[in-house]
Short mmCIF file of C-alpha atoms in Angstrom, two decimals:
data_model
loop_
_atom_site.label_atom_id
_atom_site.label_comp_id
_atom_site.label_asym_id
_atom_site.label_seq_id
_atom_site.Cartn_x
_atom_site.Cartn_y
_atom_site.Cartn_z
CA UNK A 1 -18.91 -6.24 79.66
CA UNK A 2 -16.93 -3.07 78.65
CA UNK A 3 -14.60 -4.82 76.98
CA UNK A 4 -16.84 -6.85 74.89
CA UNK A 5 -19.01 -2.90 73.89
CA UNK A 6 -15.81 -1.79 73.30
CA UNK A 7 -14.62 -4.54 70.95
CA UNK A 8 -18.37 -4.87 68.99
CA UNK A 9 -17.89 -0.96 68.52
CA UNK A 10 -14.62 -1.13 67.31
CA UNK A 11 -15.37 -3.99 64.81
CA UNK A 12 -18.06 -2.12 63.48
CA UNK A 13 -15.89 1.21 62.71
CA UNK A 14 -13.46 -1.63 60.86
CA UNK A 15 -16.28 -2.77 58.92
CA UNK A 16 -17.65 0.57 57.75
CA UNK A 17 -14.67 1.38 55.08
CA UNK A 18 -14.99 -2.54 53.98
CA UNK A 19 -18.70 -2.25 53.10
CA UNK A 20 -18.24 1.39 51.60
CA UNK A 21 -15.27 0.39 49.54
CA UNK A 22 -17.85 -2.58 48.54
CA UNK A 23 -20.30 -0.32 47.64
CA UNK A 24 -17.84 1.11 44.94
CA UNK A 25 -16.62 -2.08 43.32
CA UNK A 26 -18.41 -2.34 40.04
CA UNK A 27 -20.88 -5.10 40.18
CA UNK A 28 -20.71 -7.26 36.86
CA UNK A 29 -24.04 -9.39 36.92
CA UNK A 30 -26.36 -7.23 35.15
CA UNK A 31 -24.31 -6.92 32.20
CA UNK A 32 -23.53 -10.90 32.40
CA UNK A 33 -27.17 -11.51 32.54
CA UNK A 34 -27.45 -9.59 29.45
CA UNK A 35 -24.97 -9.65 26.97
CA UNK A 36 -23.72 -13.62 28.16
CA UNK A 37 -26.24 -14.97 25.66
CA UNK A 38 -24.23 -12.83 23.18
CA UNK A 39 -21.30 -15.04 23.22
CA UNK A 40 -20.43 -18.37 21.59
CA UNK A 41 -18.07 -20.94 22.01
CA UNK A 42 -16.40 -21.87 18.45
CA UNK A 43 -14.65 -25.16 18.02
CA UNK A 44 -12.81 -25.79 14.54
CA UNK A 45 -11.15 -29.10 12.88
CA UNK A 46 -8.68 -29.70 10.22
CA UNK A 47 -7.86 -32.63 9.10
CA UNK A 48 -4.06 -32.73 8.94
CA UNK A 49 -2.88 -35.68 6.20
CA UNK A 50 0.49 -37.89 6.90
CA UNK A 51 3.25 -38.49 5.15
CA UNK A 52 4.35 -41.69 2.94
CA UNK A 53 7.73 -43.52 4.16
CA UNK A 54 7.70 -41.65 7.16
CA UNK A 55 9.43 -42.75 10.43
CA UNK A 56 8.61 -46.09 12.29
CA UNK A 57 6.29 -46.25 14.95
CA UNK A 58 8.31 -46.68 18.07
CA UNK A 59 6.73 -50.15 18.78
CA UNK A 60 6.96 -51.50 15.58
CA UNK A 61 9.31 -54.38 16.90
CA UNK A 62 7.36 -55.34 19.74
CA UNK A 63 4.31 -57.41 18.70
CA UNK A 64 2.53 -57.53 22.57
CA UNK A 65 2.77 -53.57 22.33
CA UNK A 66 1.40 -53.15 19.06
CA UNK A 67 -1.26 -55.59 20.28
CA UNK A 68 -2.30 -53.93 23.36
CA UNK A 69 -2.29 -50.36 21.34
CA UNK A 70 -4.71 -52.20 18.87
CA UNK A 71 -7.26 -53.28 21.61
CA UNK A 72 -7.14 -50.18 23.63
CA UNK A 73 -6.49 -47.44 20.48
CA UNK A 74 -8.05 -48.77 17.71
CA UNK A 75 -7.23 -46.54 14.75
CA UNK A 76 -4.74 -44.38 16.11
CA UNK A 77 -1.71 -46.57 15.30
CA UNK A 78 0.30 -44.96 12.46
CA UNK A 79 2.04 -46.69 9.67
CA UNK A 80 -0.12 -49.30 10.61
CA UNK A 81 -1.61 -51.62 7.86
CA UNK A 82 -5.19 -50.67 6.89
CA UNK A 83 -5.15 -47.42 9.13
CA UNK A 84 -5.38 -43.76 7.46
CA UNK A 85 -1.77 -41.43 7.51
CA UNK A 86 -4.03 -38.38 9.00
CA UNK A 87 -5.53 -37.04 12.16
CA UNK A 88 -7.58 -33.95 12.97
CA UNK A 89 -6.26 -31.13 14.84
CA UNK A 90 -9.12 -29.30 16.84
CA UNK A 91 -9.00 -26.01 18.44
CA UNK A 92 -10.94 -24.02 20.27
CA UNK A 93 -12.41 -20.07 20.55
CA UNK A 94 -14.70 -17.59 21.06
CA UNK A 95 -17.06 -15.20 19.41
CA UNK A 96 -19.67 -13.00 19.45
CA UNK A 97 -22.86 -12.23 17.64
CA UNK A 98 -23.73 -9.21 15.38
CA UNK A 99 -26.92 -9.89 13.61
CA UNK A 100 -29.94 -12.16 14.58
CA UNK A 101 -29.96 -13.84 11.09
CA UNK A 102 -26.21 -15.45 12.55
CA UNK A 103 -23.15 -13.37 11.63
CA UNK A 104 -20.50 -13.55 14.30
CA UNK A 105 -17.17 -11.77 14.76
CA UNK A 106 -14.22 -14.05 15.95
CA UNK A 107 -10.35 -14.10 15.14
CA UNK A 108 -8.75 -14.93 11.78
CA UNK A 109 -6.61 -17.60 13.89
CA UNK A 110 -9.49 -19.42 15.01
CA UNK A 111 -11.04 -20.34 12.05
CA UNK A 112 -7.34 -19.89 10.10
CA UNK A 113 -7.23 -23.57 7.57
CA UNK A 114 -10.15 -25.08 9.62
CA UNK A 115 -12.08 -28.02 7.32
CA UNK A 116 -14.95 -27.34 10.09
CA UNK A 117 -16.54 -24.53 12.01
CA UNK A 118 -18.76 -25.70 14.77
CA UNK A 119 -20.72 -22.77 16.89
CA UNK A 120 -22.14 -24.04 20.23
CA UNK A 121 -24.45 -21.07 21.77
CA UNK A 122 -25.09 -20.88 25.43
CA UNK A 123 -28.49 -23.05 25.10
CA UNK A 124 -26.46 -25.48 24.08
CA UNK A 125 -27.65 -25.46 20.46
CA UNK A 126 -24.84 -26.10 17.69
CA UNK A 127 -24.22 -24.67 14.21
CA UNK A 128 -21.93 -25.39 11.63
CA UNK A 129 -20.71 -22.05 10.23
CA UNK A 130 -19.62 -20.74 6.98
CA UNK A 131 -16.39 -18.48 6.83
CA UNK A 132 -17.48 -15.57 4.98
CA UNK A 133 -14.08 -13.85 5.32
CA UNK A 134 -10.95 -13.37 7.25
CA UNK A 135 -8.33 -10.79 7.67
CA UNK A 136 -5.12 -11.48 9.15
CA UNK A 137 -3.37 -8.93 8.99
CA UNK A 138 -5.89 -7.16 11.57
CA UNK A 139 -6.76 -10.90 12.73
CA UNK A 140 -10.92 -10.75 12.08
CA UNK A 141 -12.85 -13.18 10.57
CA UNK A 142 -16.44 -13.09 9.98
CA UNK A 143 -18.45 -16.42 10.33
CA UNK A 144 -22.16 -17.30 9.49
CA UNK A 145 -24.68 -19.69 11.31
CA UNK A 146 -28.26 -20.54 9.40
CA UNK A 147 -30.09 -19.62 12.42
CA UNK A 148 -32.66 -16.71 13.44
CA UNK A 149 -33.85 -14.07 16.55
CA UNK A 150 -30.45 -14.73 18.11
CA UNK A 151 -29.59 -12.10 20.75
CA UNK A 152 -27.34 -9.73 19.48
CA UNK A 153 -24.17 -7.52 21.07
CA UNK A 154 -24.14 -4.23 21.74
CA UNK A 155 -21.68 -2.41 19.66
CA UNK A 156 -19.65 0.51 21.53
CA UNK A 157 -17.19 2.94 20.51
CA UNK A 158 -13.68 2.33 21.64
CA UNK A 159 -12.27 5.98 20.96
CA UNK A 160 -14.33 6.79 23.89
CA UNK A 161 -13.07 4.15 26.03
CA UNK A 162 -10.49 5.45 28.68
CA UNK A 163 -7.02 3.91 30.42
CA UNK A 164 -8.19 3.04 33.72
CA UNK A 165 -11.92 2.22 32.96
CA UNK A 166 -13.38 -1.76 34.36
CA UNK A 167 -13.72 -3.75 31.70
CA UNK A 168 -15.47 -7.47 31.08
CA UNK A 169 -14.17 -10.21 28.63
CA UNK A 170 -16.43 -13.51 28.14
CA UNK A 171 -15.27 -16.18 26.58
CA UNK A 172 -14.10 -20.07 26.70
CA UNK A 173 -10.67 -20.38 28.19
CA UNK A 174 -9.31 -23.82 27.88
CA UNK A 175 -13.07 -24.94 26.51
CA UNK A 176 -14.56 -23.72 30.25
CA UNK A 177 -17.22 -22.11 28.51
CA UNK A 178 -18.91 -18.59 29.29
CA UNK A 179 -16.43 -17.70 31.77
CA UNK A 180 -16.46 -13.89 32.95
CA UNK A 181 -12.95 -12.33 33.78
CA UNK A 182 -12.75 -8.29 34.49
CA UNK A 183 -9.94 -6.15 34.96
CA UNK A 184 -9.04 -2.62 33.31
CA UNK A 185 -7.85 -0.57 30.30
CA UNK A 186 -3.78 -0.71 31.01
CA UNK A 187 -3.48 1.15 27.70
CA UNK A 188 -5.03 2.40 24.52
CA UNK A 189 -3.17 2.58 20.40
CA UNK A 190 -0.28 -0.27 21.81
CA UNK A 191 1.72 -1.45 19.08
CA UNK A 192 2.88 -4.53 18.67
CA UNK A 193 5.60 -6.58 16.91
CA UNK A 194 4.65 -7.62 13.34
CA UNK A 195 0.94 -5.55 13.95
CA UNK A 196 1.52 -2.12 12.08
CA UNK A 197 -2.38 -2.43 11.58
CA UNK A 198 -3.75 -2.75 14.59
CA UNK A 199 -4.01 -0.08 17.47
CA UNK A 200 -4.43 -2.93 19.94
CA UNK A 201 -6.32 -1.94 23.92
CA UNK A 202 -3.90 -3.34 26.42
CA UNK A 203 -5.99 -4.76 29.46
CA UNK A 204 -5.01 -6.50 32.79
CA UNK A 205 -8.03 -8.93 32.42
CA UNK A 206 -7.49 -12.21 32.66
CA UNK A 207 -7.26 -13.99 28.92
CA UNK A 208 -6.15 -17.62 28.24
CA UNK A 209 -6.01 -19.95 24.92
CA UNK A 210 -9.93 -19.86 24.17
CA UNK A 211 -10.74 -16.74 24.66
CA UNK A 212 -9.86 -15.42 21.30
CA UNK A 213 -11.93 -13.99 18.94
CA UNK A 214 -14.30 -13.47 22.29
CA UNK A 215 -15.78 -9.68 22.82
CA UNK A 216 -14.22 -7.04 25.76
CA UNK A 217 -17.21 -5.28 27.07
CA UNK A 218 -17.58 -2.14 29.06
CA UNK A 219 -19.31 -1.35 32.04
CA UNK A 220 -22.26 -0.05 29.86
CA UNK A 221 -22.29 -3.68 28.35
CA UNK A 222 -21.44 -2.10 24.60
CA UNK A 223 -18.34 -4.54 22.93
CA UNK A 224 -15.23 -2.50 22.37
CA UNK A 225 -12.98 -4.53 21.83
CA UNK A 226 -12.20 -8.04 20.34
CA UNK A 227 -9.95 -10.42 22.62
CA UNK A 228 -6.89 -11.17 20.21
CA UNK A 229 -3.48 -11.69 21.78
CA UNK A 230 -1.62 -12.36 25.23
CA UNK A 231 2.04 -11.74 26.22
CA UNK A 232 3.02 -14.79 27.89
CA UNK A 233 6.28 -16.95 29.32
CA UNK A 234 3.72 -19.38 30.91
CA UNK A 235 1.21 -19.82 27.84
CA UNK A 236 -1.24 -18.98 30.48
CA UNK A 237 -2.12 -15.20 31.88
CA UNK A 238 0.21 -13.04 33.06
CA UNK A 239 -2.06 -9.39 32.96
CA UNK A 240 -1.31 -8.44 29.40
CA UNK A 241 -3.66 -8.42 27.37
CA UNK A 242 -4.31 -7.22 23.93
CA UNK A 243 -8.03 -6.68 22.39
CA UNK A 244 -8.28 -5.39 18.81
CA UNK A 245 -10.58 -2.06 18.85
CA UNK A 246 -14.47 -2.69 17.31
CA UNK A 247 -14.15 0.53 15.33
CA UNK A 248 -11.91 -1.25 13.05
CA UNK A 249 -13.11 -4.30 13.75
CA UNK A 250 -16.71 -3.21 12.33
CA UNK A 251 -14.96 -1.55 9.11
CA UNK A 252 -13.14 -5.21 8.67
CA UNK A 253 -16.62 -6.92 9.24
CA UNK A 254 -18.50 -4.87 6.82
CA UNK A 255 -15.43 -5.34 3.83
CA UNK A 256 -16.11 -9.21 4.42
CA UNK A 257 -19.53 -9.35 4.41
CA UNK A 258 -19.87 -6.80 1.24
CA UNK A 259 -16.44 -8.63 -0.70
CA UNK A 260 -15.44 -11.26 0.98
CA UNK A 261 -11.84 -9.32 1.46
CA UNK A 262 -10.40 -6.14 2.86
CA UNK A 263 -8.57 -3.24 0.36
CA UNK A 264 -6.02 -1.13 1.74
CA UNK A 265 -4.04 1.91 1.48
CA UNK A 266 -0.31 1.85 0.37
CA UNK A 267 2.17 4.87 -0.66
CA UNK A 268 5.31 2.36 -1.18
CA UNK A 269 7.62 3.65 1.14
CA UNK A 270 9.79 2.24 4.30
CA UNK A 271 9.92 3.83 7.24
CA UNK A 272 11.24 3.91 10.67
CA UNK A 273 11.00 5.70 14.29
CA UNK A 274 12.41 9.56 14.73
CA UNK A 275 14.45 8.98 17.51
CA UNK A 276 16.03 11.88 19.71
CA UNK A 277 19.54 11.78 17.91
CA UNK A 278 17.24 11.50 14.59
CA UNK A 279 14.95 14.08 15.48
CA UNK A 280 18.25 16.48 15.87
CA UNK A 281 20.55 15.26 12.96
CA UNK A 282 16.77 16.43 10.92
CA UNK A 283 16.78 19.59 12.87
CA UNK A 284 13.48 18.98 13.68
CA UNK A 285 12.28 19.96 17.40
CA UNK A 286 10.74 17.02 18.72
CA UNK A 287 11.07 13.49 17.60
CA UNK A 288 7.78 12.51 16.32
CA UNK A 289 6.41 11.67 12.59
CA UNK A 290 7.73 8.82 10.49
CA UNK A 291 11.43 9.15 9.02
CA UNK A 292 11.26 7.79 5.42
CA UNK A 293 14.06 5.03 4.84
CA UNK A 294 13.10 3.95 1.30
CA UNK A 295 10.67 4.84 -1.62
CA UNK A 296 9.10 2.20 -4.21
CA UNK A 297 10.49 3.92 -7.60
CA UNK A 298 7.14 4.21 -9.49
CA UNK A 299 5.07 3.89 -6.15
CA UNK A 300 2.39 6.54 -5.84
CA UNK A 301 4.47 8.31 -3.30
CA UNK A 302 7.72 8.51 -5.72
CA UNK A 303 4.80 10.15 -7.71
CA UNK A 304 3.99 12.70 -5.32
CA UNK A 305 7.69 13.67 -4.88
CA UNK A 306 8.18 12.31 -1.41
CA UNK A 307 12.36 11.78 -1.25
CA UNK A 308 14.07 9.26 1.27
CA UNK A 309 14.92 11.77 4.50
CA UNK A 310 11.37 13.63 4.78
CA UNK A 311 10.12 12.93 7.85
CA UNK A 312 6.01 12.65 7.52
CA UNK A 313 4.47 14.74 10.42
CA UNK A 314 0.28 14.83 9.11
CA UNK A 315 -1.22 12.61 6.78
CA UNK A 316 -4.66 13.93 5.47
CA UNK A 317 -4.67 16.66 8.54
CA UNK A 318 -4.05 13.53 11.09
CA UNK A 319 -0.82 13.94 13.20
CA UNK A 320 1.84 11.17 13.27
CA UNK A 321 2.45 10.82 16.54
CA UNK A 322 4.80 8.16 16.04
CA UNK A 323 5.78 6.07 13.15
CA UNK A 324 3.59 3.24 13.56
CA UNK A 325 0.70 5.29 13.17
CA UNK A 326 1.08 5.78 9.50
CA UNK A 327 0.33 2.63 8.79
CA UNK A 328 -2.67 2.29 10.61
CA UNK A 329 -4.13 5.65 9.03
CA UNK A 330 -3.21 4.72 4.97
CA UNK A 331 -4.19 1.07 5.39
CA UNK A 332 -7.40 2.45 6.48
CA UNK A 333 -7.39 4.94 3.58
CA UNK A 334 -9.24 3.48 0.51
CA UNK A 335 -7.09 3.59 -2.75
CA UNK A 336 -7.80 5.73 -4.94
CA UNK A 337 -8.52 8.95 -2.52
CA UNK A 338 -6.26 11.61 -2.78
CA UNK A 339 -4.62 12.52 0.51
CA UNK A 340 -2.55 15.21 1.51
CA UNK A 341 0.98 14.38 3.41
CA UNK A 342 2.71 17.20 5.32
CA UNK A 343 6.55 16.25 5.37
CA UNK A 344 9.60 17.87 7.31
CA UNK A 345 12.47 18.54 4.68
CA UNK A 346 15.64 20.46 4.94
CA UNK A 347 14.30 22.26 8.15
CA UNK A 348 11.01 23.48 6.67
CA UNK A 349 7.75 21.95 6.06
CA UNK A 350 5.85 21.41 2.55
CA UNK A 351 2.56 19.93 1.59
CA UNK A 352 2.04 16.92 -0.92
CA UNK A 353 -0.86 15.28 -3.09
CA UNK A 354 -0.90 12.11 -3.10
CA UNK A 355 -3.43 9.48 -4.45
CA UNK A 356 -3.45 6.38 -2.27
CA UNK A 357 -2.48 3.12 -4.05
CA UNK A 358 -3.67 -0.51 -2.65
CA UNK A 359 -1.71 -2.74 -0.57
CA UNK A 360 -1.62 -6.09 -2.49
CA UNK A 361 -3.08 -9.03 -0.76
CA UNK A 362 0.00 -10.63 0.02
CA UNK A 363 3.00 -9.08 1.01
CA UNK A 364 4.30 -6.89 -2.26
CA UNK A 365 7.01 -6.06 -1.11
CA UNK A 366 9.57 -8.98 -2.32
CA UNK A 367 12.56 -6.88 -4.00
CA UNK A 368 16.00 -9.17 -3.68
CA UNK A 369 18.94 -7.29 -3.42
CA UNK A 370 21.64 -9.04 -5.23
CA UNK A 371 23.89 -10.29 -3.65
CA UNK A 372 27.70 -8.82 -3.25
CA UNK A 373 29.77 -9.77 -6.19
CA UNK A 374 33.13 -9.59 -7.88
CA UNK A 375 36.77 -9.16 -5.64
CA UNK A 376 36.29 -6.49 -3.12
CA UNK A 377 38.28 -3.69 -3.11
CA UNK A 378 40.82 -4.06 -0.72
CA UNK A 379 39.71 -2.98 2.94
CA UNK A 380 41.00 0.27 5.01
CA UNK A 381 42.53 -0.12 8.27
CA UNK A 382 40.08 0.69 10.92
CA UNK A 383 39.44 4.44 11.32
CA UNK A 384 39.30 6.05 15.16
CA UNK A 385 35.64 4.83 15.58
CA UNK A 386 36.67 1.21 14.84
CA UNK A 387 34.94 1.25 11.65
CA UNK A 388 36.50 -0.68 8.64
CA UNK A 389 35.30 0.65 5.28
CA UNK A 390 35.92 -0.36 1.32
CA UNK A 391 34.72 1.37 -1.69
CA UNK A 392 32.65 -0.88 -3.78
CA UNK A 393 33.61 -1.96 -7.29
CA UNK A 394 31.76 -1.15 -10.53
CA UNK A 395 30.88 -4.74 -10.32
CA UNK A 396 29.48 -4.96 -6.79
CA UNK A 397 27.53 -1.00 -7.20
CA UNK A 398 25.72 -2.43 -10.67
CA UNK A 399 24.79 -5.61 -8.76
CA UNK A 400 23.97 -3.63 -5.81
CA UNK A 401 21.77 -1.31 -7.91
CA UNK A 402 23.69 1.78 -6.14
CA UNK A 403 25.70 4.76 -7.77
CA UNK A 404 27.93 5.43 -4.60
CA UNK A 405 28.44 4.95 -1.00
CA UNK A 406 31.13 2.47 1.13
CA UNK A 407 31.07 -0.95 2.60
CA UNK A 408 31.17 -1.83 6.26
CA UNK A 409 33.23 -4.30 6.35
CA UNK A 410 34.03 -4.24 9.98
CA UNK A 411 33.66 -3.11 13.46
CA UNK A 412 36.28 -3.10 15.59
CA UNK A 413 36.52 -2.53 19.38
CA UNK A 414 33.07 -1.94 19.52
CA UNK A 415 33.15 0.61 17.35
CA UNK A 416 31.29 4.21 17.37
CA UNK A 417 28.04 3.75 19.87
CA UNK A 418 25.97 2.85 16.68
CA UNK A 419 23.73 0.30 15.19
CA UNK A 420 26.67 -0.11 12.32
CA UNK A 421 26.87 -3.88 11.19
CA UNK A 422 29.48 -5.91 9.04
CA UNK A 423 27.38 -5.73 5.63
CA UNK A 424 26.04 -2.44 5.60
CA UNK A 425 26.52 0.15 3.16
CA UNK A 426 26.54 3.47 3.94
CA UNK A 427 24.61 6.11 1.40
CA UNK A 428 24.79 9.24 2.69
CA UNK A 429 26.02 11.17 6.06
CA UNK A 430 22.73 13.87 7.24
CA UNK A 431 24.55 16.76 9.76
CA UNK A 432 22.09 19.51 10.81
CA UNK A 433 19.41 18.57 8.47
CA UNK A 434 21.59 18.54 5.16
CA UNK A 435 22.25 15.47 3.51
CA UNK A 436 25.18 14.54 1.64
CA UNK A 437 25.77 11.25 -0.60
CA UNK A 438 29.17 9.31 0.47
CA UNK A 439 31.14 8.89 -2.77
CA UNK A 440 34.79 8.68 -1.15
CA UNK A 441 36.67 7.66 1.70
CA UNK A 442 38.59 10.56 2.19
CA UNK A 443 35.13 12.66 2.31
CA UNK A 444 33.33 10.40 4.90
CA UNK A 445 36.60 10.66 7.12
CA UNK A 446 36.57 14.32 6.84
CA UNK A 447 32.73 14.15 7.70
CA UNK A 448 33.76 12.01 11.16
CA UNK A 449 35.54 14.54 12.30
CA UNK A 450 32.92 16.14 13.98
CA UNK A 451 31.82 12.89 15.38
CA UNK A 452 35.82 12.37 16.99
CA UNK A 453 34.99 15.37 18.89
CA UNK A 454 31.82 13.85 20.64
CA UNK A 455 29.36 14.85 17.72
CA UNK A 456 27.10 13.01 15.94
CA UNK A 457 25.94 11.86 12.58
CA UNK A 458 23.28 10.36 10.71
CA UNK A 459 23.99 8.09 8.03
CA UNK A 460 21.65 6.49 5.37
CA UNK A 461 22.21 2.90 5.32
CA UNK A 462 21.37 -0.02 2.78
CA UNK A 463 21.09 -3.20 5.29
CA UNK A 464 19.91 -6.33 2.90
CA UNK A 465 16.68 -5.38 0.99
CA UNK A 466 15.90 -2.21 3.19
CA UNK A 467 17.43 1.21 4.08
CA UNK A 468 17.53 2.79 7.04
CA UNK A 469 18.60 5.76 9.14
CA UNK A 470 21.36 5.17 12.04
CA UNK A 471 23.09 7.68 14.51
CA UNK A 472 26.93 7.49 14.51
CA UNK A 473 28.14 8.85 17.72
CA UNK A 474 31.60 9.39 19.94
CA UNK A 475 32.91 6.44 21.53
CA UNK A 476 33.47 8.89 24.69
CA UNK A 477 29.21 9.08 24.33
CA UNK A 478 28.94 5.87 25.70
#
């Protein structure tokens, strides 16, 4: 009898941290209960047209096949006689509702070339809806059902939401509709390849192919994000996420509805990430800002005076962190306003006007470099740092559109520990914040002795139809 008080006592202790640790889990029904109505499953179809002449069924030979495809696939046999060269692709996605007269926010990719927008809400009513805009470069599209007194979503603000805090996504994964996955905020302002636009939340919640365009609630069931992207070797979830914030997503929303497009910010420059070697061949103390590679000649920011080298640190009193947030903060500048950019130059910092121009629909940005042309002037032997360099010709520097500088022509040995490829042309050389244009080889070798020592040195490079800035370091650095 002991025994069995003393077991019943002890399994009672064990249970008291499992139903208190209950007690904190967040419980998820309420705001399901609520804001589930919210969400709609989208389905889309495009009808996808075959080609004449194309290539022969694989049955075409074998009459019993073709036969038994008739009976059992009528319709679906191509190159057939009598049957249509298309099909219809159909996809699937989510979305979520703004207004009770039937706008919804979804992704541009879900409703991207679709012939047919079909909204099914979750009492089973359906809509066909009218694509009143899309965006892709921040990949939101707003969509329209004729329908009325639909519930609508709770908008929240997503510069309040916090790494850490429980979040809800609802949505259609794989057409299962409604389904509720919860996880948290891994990060907040992630960057992603090919996204300069976006300042995307990172979550661990579980997100699959249907989910898209499908809303990221918080605990207070407000939307705060719109489910956009996964990071996947499976195609399935692996607990990264990627939600595009509703701040911007409402700005996007109310350019479509007002124009039917978005305008955006451009100054007409290239730029890359201040490294650490960058941040001390600029003699700047930190790396941080945006390190201008290129300027547009007749851009607005050739305008304001803003030279290849300056390394933007505040753009209208905002701080660039980092280079990708430039983008982000002029795209969301309308053109016209006139901004103020703080830029890092020759060790001191200066203040420039600038009015914002507009970022063409497509991308503007379609300069060719022509190509190398003429004989080459014959190639150096490979200097100390492996590097094998040629002067350009008149005839290759007027097709080149440059006044100076040498060809890489090699890299040997593997070189100086740099980003140096066969191709590039090198500009200029920057050494404590000064920068120099290369017009000789004798003065660039004279230069690299400094590097030969275990130095360093930034050089201005022309790579295809960009510049950019590259660290040349010792080989005993590595």
């Amino acid at each position: 009898m002991k025994k069995f008080v003393v077991s019943l006592a002890l399994a009672c202790c064990a249970a008291l941290p499992l139903q208190a640790y209950a007690r904190d889990l967040p419980d998820f029904t309420e705001l399901v209960e609520k804001q589930g109505a919210t969400v709609v499953n989208i389905s889309t179809t495009q009808v996808i047209k075959g080609r004449r002449g194309g290539p022969q069924f694989p049955f075409d030979g074998d009459d019993a096949t073709q036969e038994l495809l008739r009976r059992f696939f009528p319709g679906q046999i191509p190159n057939h006689p009598g049957v249509p060269q298309e099909f219809k692709n159909r996809s699937l996605g989510s979305g979520f509702i703004v207004s009770a007269d039937g706008h919804i926010l979804t992704n541009a990719h879900v409703v991207d070339g679709a012939d047919e927008v079909l909204v099914k809400l979750t009492d089973k009513r359906e809509f066909k809806a009218k694509v009143l805009g899309a965006d892709k470069r921040t990949d939101v599209a707003l969509i329209k059902i004729e329908a009325s007194n639909l519930p609508v979503a709770r908008l929240g603000d997503s510069v309040k939401l916090k790494v850490g805090e429980w979040v809800v996504a609802i949505g259609s994964p794989f057409g299962f509709e409604n389904t509720v996955t919860a996880g948290i905020v891994s990060a907040k302002g992630r960057s992603l390849a090919h996204e300069n636009y976006v300042p995307f939340i990172q979550t661990d919640v579980a997100i699959n192919p249907g989910n898209s365009g499908g809303p990221l609630f918080n605990l207070k069931g407000e939307v705060i994000g719109i489910n956009s992207q996964i990071y996947s070797r499976s195609g399935g979830s692996m607990g990264l996420s990627f939600a595009i914030p509703i701040d911007l997503a409402i700005d996007i929303q109310n350019q479509l509805k007002a124009k039917g497009k978005v305008s955006r910010g451009r100054l007409g420059i290239g730029i890359q990430e201040v490294s650490k070697e960058l941040a001390e061949s600029f003699n700047l103390g930190k790396p941080q800002g945006a390190l201008v590679a290129s300027v547009e000649k007749g851009s607005v920011a050739d305008k304001a005076g803003i030279e290849v080298g300056d390394i933007i640190l505040k753009f209208d009193g905002r701080v660039v962190n980092e280079s990708a947030d430039l983008p982000r903060m002029v795209g969301s500048t309308r053109p016209g306003n006139k901004s103020v950019v703080q830029v890092w130059r020759k060790g001191t910092t200066r203040d420039l006007g600038v009015t914002v121009g507009e970022l063409a629909d497509e991308d503007d940005n379609k300069t060719r470099l022509a190509g190398r042309s003429g004989k080459p002037a014959e190639p150096q032997a490979a200097n100390r740092l492996g590097l094998v360099l040629a002067v350009p010709t008149a005839e290759q520097k007027r097709a080149l559109g440059i006044q100076h500088g040498l060809i890489v022509e090699d890299v040997k040995n593997g070189g100086a520990r740099s980003e140096l490829r066969s191709g590039d042309i090198i500009l200029s050389a920057i050494v404590k914040g000064s920068q120099t244009d290369i017009k000789s080889l004798a003065q660039f070798n004279d230069m690299l002795q400094g590097v030969e020592k275990g130095g360093a040195m930034t050089l201005l490079v022309r790579r295809g139809d960009s510049q950019t800035f590259i660290t040349l370091k010792s080989p005993s650095d590595k």
